[in-house]
Amino acid sequence: MSQKPLSAKLVAITAMLTALNVVLSSFGVPVPGGHMYLNDIVICTAAILLPPFPAFVVGGIGAFLGDFFFYPTPMFVSLVTHGLQAVIISLCVHRFFAKKQPMGAIIGVVLGAVIMVVGYSLGRAFLYSTPEYAIMKLPFQILQAAVGAVLSVVLCYGMKLKQTLQRTGLLA
């Protein structure tokens, strides 16, 4: 089974979305116990638009780099959690529900939200050695995941971002 090489357009879109993820994971909305970040919007949008490997790059590596530059403690939690989140969403859209992509996107972002909330809750409990800290952040993790999930589906299908990128030849 051979894979086709990545096109220059796909590499450019992946790089742009990765950079946007780094920027949005560098600052957040202050909440009790820390910050709520808006990078889930980019991660979920990229995962809906891109195949699994580029989605992993945007989600996992982008969040890792954002943490690495600005707050390195959770960078490996971000790599694994957001990387897995992006891959699962992308697989739902492009493989499991390829003929019904909007439904695959909805199922994917719900699964991705669960992965993100559970991954970060477990990661925080481990990194900071206190389940109380993870529980305190839980409502904001759920809000962050929900905002990312809803806005990405609205962007891609409600505002026709995916259709526009396909029509202009930027996406296959």
Short mmCIF file of C-alpha atoms in Angstrom, two decimals:
data_model
loop_
_atom_site.label_atom_id
_atom_site.label_comp_id
_atom_site.label_asym_id
_atom_site.label_seq_id
_atom_site.Cartn_x
_atom_site.Cartn_y
_atom_site.Cartn_z
CA MET A 1 0.00 0.00 0.00
CA SER A 2 1.70 3.20 -1.13
CA GLN A 3 0.88 6.64 0.06
CA LYS A 4 0.86 9.66 -2.19
CA PRO A 5 3.31 12.41 -1.21
CA LEU A 6 2.08 15.52 0.56
CA SER A 7 1.35 18.37 -1.81
CA ALA A 8 2.95 21.77 -1.35
CA LYS A 9 -0.51 23.24 -0.69
CA LEU A 10 -1.19 20.72 2.07
CA VAL A 11 2.20 21.41 3.66
CA ALA A 12 1.55 25.17 3.52
CA ILE A 13 -1.93 24.87 5.06
CA THR A 14 -0.57 22.54 7.75
CA ALA A 15 2.24 24.99 8.56
CA MET A 16 -0.14 27.95 8.71
CA LEU A 17 -2.60 26.16 11.00
CA THR A 18 0.26 24.89 13.19
CA ALA A 19 1.53 28.46 13.60
CA LEU A 20 -1.99 29.63 14.44
CA ASN A 21 -2.23 26.87 17.06
CA VAL A 22 1.09 27.99 18.59
CA VAL A 23 -0.16 31.59 18.78
CA LEU A 24 -3.54 30.65 20.30
CA SER A 25 -1.92 28.35 22.85
CA SER A 26 0.39 31.15 23.99
CA PHE A 27 -2.30 33.20 25.70
CA GLY A 28 -5.66 32.43 27.21
CA VAL A 29 -8.68 33.77 28.97
CA PRO A 30 -7.98 33.87 32.74
CA VAL A 31 -10.12 31.44 34.75
CA PRO A 32 -9.83 30.16 38.33
CA GLY A 33 -6.73 27.99 38.51
CA GLY A 34 -5.20 29.12 35.22
CA HIS A 35 -6.32 29.96 31.71
CA MET A 36 -8.78 28.73 29.09
CA TYR A 37 -7.19 28.56 25.64
CA LEU A 38 -8.83 29.02 22.26
CA ASN A 39 -6.49 26.74 20.32
CA ASP A 40 -9.07 23.94 20.33
CA ILE A 41 -10.90 25.88 17.60
CA VAL A 42 -7.83 25.58 15.34
CA ILE A 43 -7.16 21.96 16.31
CA CYS A 44 -10.70 20.79 15.59
CA THR A 45 -10.95 22.86 12.39
CA ALA A 46 -7.64 21.48 11.11
CA ALA A 47 -8.71 17.94 11.96
CA ILE A 48 -11.94 18.37 9.98
CA LEU A 49 -10.08 19.81 7.00
CA LEU A 50 -6.91 17.70 6.92
CA PRO A 51 -5.95 14.01 6.76
CA PRO A 52 -4.79 12.35 10.02
CA PHE A 53 -1.02 13.00 9.86
CA PRO A 54 -1.23 16.74 9.04
CA ALA A 55 -4.03 17.01 11.64
CA PHE A 56 -1.66 15.46 14.21
CA VAL A 57 1.03 17.97 13.28
CA VAL A 58 -1.35 20.90 13.76
CA GLY A 59 -2.94 19.55 16.94
CA GLY A 60 -0.15 17.75 18.75
CA ILE A 61 3.01 19.45 17.58
CA GLY A 62 1.38 22.90 17.44
CA ALA A 63 0.14 22.64 21.04
CA PHE A 64 3.50 21.16 22.11
CA LEU A 65 5.38 24.11 20.59
CA GLY A 66 2.98 26.63 22.11
CA ASP A 67 3.59 25.13 25.54
CA PHE A 68 7.33 24.75 24.91
CA PHE A 69 7.75 28.46 24.16
CA PHE A 70 5.40 29.87 26.78
CA TYR A 71 4.66 27.33 29.55
CA PRO A 72 6.62 24.07 29.16
CA THR A 73 5.29 22.02 32.08
CA PRO A 74 2.34 20.42 30.21
CA MET A 75 3.96 20.27 26.75
CA PHE A 76 4.02 16.45 26.54
CA VAL A 77 0.45 16.24 27.83
CA SER A 78 -0.50 18.66 25.04
CA LEU A 79 1.41 16.66 22.41
CA VAL A 80 -0.36 13.41 23.27
CA THR A 81 -3.79 14.78 24.12
CA HIS A 82 -4.23 17.26 21.27
CA GLY A 83 -2.44 14.97 18.83
CA LEU A 84 -4.79 12.08 19.61
CA GLN A 85 -7.77 14.44 19.58
CA ALA A 86 -6.86 15.68 16.08
CA VAL A 87 -6.22 12.19 14.68
CA ILE A 88 -9.53 10.82 15.97
CA ILE A 89 -11.50 13.76 14.53
CA SER A 90 -9.71 13.44 11.19
CA LEU A 91 -10.30 9.68 11.03
CA CYS A 92 -14.00 10.17 11.75
CA VAL A 93 -14.31 12.75 8.96
CA HIS A 94 -12.03 11.24 6.31
CA ARG A 95 -12.26 7.48 6.90
CA PHE A 96 -15.09 6.28 9.12
CA PHE A 97 -17.74 8.69 7.77
CA ALA A 98 -16.14 9.72 4.47
CA LYS A 99 -19.51 9.69 2.67
CA LYS A 100 -21.24 11.66 5.46
CA GLN A 101 -18.51 14.08 6.50
CA PRO A 102 -20.64 16.58 8.47
CA MET A 103 -21.94 13.74 10.64
CA GLY A 104 -18.38 12.41 10.96
CA ALA A 105 -17.22 15.87 12.02
CA ILE A 106 -19.87 16.09 14.74
CA ILE A 107 -19.09 12.61 16.05
CA GLY A 108 -15.36 13.32 15.76
CA VAL A 109 -15.41 16.61 17.67
CA VAL A 110 -17.50 15.04 20.44
CA LEU A 111 -14.99 12.19 20.75
CA GLY A 112 -12.15 14.71 20.50
CA ALA A 113 -13.67 16.83 23.27
CA VAL A 114 -13.85 13.78 25.54
CA ILE A 115 -10.22 12.92 24.73
CA MET A 116 -9.11 16.48 25.46
CA VAL A 117 -10.97 16.78 28.77
CA VAL A 118 -9.90 13.34 30.04
CA GLY A 119 -6.31 13.75 28.78
CA TYR A 120 -5.78 17.12 30.39
CA SER A 121 -7.53 16.12 33.62
CA LEU A 122 -5.31 13.05 33.99
CA GLY A 123 -2.26 15.03 32.88
CA ARG A 124 -2.87 17.80 35.42
CA ALA A 125 -3.50 15.32 38.22
CA PHE A 126 -0.19 13.62 37.36
CA LEU A 127 1.91 16.74 36.70
CA TYR A 128 0.76 18.68 39.72
CA SER A 129 0.24 15.63 41.96
CA THR A 130 -3.18 16.80 43.01
CA PRO A 131 -6.53 15.61 41.67
CA GLU A 132 -8.13 18.68 43.27
CA TYR A 133 -6.37 20.96 40.79
CA ALA A 134 -7.63 18.87 37.89
CA ILE A 135 -11.18 18.91 39.28
CA MET A 136 -11.05 22.69 39.77
CA LYS A 137 -10.13 23.15 36.09
CA LEU A 138 -12.65 20.56 34.80
CA PRO A 139 -15.55 22.97 34.03
CA PHE A 140 -13.19 25.21 32.05
CA GLN A 141 -11.71 22.23 30.19
CA ILE A 142 -15.23 21.19 29.23
CA LEU A 143 -16.03 24.75 28.12
CA GLN A 144 -12.81 24.95 26.09
CA ALA A 145 -13.54 21.62 24.39
CA ALA A 146 -17.16 22.56 23.67
CA VAL A 147 -16.23 25.96 22.20
CA GLY A 148 -13.60 24.35 19.97
CA ALA A 149 -15.95 21.59 18.86
CA VAL A 150 -18.93 23.81 18.08
CA LEU A 151 -17.04 26.65 16.40
CA SER A 152 -14.98 24.30 14.22
CA VAL A 153 -18.09 22.57 12.85
CA VAL A 154 -19.77 25.96 12.30
CA LEU A 155 -16.65 27.28 10.51
CA CYS A 156 -16.20 24.23 8.30
CA TYR A 157 -19.81 23.49 7.40
CA GLY A 158 -22.02 26.40 8.50
CA MET A 159 -19.70 29.06 7.06
CA LYS A 160 -18.58 26.69 4.28
CA LEU A 161 -14.84 26.98 4.93
CA LYS A 162 -14.24 23.41 3.82
CA GLN A 163 -16.28 23.86 0.63
CA THR A 164 -14.49 27.16 -0.16
CA LEU A 165 -11.03 25.63 0.32
CA GLN A 166 -11.98 22.68 -1.90
CA ARG A 167 -13.45 24.93 -4.60
CA THR A 168 -10.31 27.10 -4.68
CA GLY A 169 -8.11 24.00 -4.96
CA LEU A 170 -6.39 24.43 -1.59
CA LEU A 171 -7.86 21.17 -0.30
CA ALA A 172 -8.53 17.92 -2.11
#
